[in-house]
CHARMM-style PDB file with segment names, atoms N, HN, CA, C and O in Angstrom:
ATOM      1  N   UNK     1    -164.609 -16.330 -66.789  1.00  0.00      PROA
ATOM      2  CA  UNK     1    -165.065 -14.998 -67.122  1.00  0.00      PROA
ATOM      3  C   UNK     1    -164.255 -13.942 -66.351  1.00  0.00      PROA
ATOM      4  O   UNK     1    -164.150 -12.825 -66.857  1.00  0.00      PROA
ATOM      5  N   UNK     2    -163.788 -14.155 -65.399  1.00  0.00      PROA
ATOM      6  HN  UNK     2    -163.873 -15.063 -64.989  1.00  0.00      PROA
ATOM      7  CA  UNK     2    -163.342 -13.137 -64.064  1.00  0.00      PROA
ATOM      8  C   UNK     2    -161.952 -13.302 -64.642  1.00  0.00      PROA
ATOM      9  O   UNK     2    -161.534 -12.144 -64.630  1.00  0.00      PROA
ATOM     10  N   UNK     3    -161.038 -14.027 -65.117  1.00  0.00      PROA
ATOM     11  HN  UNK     3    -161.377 -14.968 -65.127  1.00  0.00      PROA
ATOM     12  CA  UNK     3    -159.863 -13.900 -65.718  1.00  0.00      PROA
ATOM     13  C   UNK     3    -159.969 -13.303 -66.999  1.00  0.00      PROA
ATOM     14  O   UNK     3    -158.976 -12.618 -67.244  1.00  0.00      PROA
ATOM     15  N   UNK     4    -160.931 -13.317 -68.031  1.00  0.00      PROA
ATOM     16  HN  UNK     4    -161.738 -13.874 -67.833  1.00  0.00      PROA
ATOM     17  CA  UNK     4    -160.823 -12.911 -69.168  1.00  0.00      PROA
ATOM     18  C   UNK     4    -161.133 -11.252 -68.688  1.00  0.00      PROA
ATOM     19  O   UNK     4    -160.202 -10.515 -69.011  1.00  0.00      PROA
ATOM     20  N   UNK     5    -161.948 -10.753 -68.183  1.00  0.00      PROA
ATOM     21  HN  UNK     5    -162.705 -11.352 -67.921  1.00  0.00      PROA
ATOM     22  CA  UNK     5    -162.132  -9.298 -67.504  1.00  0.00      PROA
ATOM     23  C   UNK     5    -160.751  -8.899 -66.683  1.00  0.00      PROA
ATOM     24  O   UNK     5    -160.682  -7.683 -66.863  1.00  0.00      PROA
ATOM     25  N   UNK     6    -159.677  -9.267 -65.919  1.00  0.00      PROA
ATOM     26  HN  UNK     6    -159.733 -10.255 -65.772  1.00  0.00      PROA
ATOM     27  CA  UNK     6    -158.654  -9.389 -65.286  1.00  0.00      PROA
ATOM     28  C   UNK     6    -158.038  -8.653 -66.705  1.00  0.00      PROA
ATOM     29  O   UNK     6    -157.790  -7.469 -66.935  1.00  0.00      PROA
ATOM     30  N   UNK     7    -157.906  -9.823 -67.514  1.00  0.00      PROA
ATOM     31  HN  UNK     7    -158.107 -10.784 -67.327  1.00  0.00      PROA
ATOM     32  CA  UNK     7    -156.815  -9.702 -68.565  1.00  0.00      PROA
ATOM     33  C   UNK     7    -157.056  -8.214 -69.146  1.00  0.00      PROA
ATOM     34  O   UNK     7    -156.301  -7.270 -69.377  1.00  0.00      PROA
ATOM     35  N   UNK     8    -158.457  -8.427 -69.281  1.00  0.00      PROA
ATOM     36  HN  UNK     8    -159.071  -9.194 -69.093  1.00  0.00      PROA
ATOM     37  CA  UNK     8    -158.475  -6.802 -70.640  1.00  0.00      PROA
ATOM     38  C   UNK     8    -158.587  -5.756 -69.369  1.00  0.00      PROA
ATOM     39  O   UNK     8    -159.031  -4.678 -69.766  1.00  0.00      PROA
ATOM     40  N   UNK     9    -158.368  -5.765 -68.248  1.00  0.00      PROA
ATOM     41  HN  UNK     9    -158.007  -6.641 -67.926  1.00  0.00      PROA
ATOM     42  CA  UNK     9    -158.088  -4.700 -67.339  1.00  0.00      PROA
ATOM     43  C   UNK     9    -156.613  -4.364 -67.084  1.00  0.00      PROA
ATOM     44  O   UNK     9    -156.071  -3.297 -66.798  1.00  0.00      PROA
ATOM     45  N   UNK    10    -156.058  -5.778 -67.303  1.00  0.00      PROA
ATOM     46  HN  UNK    10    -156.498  -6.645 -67.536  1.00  0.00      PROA
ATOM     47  CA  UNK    10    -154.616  -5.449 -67.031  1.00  0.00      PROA
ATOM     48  C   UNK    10    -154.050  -4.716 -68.053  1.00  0.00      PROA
ATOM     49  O   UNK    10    -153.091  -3.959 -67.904  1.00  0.00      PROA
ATOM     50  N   UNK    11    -154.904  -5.027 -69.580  1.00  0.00      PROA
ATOM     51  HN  UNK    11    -155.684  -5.642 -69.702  1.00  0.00      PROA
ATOM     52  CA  UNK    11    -154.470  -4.304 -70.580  1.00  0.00      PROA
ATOM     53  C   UNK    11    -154.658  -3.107 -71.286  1.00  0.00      PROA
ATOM     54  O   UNK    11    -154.104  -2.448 -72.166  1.00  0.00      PROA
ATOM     55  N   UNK    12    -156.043  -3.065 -70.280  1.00  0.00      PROA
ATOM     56  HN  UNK    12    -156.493  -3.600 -69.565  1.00  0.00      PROA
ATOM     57  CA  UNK    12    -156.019  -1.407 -70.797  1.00  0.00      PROA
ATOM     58  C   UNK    12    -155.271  -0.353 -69.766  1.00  0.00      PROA
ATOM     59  O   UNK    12    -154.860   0.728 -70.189  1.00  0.00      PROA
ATOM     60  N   UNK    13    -155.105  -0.793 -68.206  1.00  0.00      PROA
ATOM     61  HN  UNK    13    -155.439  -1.670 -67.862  1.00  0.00      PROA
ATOM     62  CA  UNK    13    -154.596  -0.042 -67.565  1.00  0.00      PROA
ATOM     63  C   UNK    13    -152.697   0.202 -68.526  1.00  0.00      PROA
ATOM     64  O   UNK    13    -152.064   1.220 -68.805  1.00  0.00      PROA
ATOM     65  N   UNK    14    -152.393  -1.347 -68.750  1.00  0.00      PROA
ATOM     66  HN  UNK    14    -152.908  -2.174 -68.523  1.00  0.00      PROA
ATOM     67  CA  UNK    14    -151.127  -0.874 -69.541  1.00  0.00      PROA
ATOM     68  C   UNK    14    -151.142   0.027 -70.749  1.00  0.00      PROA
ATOM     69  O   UNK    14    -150.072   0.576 -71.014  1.00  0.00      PROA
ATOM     70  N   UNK    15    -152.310   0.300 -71.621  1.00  0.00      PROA
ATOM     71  HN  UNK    15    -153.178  -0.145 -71.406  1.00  0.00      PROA
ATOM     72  CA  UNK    15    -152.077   1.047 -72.531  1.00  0.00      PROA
ATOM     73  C   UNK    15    -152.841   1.786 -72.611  1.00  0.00      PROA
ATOM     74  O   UNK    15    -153.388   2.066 -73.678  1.00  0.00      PROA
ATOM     75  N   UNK    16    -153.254   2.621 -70.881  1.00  0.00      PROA
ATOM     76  HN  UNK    16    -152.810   2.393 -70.014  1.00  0.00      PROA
ATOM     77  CA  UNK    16    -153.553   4.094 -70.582  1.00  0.00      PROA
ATOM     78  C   UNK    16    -152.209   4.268 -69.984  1.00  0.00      PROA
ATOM     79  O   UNK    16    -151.740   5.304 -70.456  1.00  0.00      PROA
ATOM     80  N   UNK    17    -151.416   3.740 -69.191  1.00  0.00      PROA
ATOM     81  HN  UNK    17    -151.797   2.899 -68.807  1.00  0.00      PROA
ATOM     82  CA  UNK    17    -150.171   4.219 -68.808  1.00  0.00      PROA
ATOM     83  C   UNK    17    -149.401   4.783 -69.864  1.00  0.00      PROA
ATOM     84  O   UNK    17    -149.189   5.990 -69.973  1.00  0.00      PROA
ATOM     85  N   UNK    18    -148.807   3.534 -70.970  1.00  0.00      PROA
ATOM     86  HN  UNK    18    -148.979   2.553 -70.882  1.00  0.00      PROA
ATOM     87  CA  UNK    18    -148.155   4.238 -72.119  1.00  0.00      PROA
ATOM     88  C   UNK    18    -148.781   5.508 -72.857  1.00  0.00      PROA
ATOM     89  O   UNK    18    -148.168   6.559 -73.042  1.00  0.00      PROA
ATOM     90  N   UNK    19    -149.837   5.302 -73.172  1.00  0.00      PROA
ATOM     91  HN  UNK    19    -150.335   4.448 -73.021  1.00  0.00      PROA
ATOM     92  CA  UNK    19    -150.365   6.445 -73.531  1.00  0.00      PROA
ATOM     93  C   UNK    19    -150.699   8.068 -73.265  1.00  0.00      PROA
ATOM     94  O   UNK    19    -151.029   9.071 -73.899  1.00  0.00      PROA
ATOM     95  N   UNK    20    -150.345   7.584 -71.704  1.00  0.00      PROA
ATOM     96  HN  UNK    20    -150.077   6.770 -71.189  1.00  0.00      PROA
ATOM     97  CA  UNK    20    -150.518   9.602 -71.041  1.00  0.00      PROA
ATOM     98  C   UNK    20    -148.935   9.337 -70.103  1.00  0.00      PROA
ATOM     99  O   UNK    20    -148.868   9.817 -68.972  1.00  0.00      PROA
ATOM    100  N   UNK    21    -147.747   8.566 -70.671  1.00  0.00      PROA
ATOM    101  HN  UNK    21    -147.801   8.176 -71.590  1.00  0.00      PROA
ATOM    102  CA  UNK    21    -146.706   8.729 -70.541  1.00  0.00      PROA
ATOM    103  C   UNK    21    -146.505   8.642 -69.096  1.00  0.00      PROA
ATOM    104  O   UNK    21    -145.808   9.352 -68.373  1.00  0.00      PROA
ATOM    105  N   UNK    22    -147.404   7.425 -68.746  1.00  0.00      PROA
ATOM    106  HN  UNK    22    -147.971   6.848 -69.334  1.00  0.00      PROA
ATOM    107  CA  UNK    22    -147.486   7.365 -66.876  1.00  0.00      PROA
ATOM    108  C   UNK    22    -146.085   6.124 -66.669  1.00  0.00      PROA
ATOM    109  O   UNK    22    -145.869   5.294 -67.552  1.00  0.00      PROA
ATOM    110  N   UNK    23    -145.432   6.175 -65.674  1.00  0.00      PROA
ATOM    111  HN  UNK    23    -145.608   6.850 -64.956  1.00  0.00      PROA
ATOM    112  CA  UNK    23    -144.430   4.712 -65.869  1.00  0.00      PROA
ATOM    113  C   UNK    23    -145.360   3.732 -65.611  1.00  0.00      PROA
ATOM    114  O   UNK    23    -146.536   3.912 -65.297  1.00  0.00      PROA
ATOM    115  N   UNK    24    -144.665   2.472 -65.786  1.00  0.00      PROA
ATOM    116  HN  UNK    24    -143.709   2.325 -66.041  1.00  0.00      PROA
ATOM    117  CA  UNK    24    -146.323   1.094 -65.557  1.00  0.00      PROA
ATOM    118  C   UNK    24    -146.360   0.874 -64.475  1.00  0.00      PROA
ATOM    119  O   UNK    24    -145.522   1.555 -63.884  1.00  0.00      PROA
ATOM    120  N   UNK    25    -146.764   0.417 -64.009  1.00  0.00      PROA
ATOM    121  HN  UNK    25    -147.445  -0.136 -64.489  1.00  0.00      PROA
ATOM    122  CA  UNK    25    -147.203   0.021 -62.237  1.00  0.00      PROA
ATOM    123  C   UNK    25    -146.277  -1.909 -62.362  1.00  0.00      PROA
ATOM    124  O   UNK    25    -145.923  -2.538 -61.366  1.00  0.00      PROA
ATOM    125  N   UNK    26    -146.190  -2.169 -63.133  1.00  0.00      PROA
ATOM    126  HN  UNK    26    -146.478  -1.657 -63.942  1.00  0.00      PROA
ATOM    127  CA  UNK    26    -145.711  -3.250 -63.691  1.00  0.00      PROA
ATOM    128  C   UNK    26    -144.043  -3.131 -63.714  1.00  0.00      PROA
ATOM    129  O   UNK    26    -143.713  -2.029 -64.152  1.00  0.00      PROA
ATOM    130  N   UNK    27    -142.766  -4.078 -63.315  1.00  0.00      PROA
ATOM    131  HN  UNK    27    -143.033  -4.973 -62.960  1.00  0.00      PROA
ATOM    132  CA  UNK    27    -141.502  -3.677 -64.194  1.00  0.00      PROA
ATOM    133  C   UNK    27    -141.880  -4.114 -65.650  1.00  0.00      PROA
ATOM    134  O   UNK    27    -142.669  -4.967 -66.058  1.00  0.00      PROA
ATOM    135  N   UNK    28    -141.186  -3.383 -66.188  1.00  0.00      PROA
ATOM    136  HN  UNK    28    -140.545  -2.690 -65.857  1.00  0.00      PROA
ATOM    137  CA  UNK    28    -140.693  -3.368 -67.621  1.00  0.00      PROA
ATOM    138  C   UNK    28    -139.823  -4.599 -68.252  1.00  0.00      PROA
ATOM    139  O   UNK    28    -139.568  -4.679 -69.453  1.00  0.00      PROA
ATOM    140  N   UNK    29    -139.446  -5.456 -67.362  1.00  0.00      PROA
ATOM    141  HN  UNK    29    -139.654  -5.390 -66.386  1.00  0.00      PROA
ATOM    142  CA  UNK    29    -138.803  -6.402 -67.713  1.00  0.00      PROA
ATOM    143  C   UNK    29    -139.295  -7.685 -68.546  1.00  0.00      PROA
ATOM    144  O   UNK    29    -140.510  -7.497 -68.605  1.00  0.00      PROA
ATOM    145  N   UNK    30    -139.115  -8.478 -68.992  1.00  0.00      PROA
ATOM    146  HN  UNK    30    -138.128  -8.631 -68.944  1.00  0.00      PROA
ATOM    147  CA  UNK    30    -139.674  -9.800 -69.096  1.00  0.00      PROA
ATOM    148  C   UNK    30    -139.381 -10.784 -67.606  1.00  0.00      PROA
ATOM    149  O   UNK    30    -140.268 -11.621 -67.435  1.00  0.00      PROA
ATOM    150  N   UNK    31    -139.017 -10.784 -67.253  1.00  0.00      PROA
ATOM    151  HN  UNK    31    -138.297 -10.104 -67.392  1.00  0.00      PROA
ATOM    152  CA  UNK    31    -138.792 -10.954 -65.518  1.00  0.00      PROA
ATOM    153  C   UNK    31    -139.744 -10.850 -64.498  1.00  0.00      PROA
ATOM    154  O   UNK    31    -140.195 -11.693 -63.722  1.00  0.00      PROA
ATOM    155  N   UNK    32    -140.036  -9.269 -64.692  1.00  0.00      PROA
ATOM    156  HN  UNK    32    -139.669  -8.584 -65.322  1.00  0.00      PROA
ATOM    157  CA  UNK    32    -140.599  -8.759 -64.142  1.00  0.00      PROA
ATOM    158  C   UNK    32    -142.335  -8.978 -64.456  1.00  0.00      PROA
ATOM    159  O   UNK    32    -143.168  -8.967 -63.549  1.00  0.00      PROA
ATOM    160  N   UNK    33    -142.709  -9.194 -66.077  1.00  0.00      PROA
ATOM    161  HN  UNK    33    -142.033  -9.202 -66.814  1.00  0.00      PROA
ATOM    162  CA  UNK    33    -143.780 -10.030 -66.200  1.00  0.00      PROA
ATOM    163  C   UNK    33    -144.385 -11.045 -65.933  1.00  0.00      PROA
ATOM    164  O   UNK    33    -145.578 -11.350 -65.957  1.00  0.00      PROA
ATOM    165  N   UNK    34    -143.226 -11.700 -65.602  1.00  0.00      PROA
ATOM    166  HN  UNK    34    -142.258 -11.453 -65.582  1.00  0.00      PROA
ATOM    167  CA  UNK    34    -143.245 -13.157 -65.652  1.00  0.00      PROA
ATOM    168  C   UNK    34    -144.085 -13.589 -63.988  1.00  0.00      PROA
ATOM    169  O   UNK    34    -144.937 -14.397 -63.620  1.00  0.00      PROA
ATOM    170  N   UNK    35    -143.067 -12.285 -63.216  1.00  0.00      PROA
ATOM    171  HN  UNK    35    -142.375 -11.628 -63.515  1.00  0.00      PROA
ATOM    172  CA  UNK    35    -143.397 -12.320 -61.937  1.00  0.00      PROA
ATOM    173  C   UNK    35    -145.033 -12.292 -61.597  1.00  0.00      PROA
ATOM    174  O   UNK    35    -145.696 -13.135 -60.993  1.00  0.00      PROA
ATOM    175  N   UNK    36    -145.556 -10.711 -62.343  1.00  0.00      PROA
ATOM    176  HN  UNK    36    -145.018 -10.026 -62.833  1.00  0.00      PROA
ATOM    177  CA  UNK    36    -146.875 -10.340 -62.058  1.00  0.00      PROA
ATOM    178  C   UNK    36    -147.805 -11.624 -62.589  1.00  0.00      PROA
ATOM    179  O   UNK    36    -148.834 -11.912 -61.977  1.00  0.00      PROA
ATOM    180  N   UNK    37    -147.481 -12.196 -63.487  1.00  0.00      PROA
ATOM    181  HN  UNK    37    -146.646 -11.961 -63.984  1.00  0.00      PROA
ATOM    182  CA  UNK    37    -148.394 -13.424 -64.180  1.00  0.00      PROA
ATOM    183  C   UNK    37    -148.533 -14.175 -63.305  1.00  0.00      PROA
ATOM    184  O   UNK    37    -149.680 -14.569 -63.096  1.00  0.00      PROA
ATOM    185  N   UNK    38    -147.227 -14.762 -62.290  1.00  0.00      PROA
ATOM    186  HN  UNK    38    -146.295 -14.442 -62.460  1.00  0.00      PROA
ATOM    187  CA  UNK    38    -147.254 -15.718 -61.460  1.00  0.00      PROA
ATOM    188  C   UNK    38    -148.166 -15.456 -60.775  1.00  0.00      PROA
ATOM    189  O   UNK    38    -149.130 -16.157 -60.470  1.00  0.00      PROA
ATOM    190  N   UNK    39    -147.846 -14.154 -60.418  1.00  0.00      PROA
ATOM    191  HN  UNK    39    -147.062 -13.585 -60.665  1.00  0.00      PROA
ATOM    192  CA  UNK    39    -148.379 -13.608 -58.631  1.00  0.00      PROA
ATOM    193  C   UNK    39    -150.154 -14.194 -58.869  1.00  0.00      PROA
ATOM    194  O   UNK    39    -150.847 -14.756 -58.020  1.00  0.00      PROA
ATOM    195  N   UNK    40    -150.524 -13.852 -60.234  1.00  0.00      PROA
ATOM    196  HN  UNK    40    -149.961 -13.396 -60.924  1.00  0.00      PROA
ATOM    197  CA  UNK    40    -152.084 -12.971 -60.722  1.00  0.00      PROA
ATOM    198  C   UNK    40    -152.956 -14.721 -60.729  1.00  0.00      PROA
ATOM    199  O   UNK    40    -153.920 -15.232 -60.160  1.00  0.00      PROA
ATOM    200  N   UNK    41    -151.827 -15.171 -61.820  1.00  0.00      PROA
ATOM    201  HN  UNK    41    -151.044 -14.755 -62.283  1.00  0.00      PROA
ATOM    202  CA  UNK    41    -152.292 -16.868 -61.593  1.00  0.00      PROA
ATOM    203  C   UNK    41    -152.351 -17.603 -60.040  1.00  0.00      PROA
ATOM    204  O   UNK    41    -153.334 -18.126 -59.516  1.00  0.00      PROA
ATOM    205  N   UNK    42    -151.232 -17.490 -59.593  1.00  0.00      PROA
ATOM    206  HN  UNK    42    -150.434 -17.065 -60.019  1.00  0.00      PROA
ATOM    207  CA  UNK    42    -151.238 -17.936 -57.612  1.00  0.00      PROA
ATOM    208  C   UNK    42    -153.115 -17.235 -57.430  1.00  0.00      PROA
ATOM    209  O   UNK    42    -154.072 -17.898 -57.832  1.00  0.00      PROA
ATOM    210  N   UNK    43    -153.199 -16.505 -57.084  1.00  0.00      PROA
ATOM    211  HN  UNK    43    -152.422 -15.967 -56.757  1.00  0.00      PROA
ATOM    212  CA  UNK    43    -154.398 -15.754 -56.998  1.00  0.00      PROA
ATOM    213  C   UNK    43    -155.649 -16.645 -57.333  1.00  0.00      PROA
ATOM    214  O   UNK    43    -156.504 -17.088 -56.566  1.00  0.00      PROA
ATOM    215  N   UNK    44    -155.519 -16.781 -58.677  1.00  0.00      PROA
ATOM    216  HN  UNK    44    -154.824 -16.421 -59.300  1.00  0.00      PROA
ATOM    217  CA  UNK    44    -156.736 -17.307 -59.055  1.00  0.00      PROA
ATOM    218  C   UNK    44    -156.763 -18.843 -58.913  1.00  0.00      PROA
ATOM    219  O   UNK    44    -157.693 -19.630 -59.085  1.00  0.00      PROA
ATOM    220  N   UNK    45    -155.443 -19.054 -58.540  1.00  0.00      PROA
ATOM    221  HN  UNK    45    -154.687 -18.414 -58.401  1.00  0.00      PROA
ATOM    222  CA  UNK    45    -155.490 -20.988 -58.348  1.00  0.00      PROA
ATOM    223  C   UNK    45    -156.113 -20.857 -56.705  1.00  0.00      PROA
ATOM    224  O   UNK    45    -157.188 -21.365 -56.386  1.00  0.00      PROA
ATOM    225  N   UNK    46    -155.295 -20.139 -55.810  1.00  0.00      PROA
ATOM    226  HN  UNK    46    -154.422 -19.726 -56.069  1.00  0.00      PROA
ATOM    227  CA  UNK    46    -156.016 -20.305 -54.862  1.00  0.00      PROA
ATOM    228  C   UNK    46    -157.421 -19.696 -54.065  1.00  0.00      PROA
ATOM    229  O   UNK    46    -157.763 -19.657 -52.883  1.00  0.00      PROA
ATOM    230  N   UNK    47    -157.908 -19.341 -55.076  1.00  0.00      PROA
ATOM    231  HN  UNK    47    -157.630 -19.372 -56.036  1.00  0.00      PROA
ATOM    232  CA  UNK    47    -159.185 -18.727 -54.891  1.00  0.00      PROA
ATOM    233  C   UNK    47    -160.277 -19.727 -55.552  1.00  0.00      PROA
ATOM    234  O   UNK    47    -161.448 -19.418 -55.333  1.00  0.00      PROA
ATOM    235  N   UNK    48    -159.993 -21.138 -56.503  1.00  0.00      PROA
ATOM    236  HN  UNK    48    -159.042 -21.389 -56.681  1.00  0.00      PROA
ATOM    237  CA  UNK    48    -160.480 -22.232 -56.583  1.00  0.00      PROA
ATOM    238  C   UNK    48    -160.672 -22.994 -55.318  1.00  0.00      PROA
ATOM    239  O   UNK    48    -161.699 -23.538 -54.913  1.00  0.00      PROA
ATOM    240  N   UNK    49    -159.242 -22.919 -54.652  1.00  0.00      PROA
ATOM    241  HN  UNK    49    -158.407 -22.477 -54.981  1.00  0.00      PROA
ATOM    242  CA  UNK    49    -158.937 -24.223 -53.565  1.00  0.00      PROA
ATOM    243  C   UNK    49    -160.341 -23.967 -52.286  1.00  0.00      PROA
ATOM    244  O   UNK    49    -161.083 -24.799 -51.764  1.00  0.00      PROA
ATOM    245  N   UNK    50    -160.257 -22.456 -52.120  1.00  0.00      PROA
ATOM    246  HN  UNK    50    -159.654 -21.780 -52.544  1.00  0.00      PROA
ATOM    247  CA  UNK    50    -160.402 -21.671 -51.119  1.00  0.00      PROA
ATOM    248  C   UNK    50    -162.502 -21.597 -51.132  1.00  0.00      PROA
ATOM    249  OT1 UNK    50    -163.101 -20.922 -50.295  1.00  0.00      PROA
TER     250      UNK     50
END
């Protein structure tokens, strides 16, 4: 539940940014996605362990 709420937070903050022409808090890259996914997943794997 706490990841599915994560997700639609991550997604509306991204499409209030685009929308009032804010830059993303995110890079723009596919790279750079790839990164925040990692980081967001690390997070929630070790907050199982923990």
């Amino acid at each position: 539940m706490e990841l599915a709420i994560g997700a639609l937070l991550g997604l509306a903050i991204g499409a209030f940014c685009r929308w009032q022409d804010i830059p993303s808090p995110a890079p723009p890259t596919p790279i750079g996605a790839l990164l925040v996914v990692a980081m967001s997943a690390g997070y929630v794997l070790a907050g199982t362990f923990v």
